[in-house]
Amino acid sequence: MLRLGAHESIAGGLHRALERAASVGCESMQMWVKSSRQWTAPPLEEAEIAAFKAAEAETDIRPVVAHAAYLINIASPKSGLRKRSVASLIAEATRCEQLGIPYLVLHPGAHTGAGVDEGIRLAALSLSEVHAATEGFHLTILLETMAGQGTVLGRTFEELRAIIEATAQGERLGVCFDTCHVFAAGYELRTPEGYEATMEAFAAALGFERLKVIHLNDSRHPLGSHKDRHEHIGHGYLGEAPFRHLLHDARLDGLPGILETPKSADLHEDRENLATLRRLAKEAR
Ligand SMILES: [Zn+2]
Ligand SMILES: [Zn+2]
């Protein structure tokens, strides 16, 4: 069984994300480690770190997963933007290390016209630079499977493998599997046969030992649409079946399964989606 959780807001302080997650019954969670719309942030204060660790000690939420800012594009052919992305990623990795967060989910970037091969080369170069600057960190950066909108890299499992293989200390990298993105990229998840074929393709390209986090999102667009729009569990083109398969898959036991679905201030959508997932986990596959 997965450890179910959700992405929660850090409005009011990093520790507030943990409080929000606990209030809706999360067993794991995801958060930003700084404002997601800014390149930089002042260094973390000791008091912020202490408040976060105190809140974490009061819950059983584990792991806490961080998601890197969307601004970051480690595959950019514009060297200024790529260097800024590397610096920003190092700063986020440092924050994770200070907070004791084990995983940082990262979009592998977009080549913006330079071509897939050049994008893979630049993404790997950037990750090599980040690894060199974060020697000895406990943190693992996780490359996320992507829907493949526009020139975004990571629309196939093989593209992620190519980035990992070209990265210095590539063995330090892991992978985050997003159900909406994988389906929008063209991988079937709804039928038992389709689900198994997709998981076998994942195992062949990347291996389950690299899989550290699963994002549980339904999709607002159909199979192979290459559009990245998340929907509430069971209300999109995926429906309930893929989540039933995932929740009964012994290869995924103990991994965090994290919602990134729309929500309002009272978080009732998180409660509903978590209840749906817990019901599916009890139903026969
Ligand atoms: Zn993401
Ligand atoms: Zn995701």
Short mmCIF file of C-alpha atoms and ligand atoms in Angstrom, two decimals, residues 144 178 181 215 217 230 260, ligand 2:
data_model
loop_
_atom_site.label_atom_id
_atom_site.label_comp_id
_atom_site.label_asym_id
_atom_site.label_seq_id
_atom_site.Cartn_x
_atom_site.Cartn_y
_atom_site.Cartn_z
CA GLU A 144 9.51 13.58 -13.01
CA ASP A 178 3.05 11.14 -12.31
CA HIS A 181 1.66 12.97 -17.11
CA HIS A 215 2.03 11.62 -8.06
CA ASN A 217 -3.56 12.84 -10.43
CA HIS A 230 -4.71 17.53 -13.34
CA GLU A 260 -1.52 17.39 -6.86
ZN ZN B 2 3.43 15.74 -10.74
#
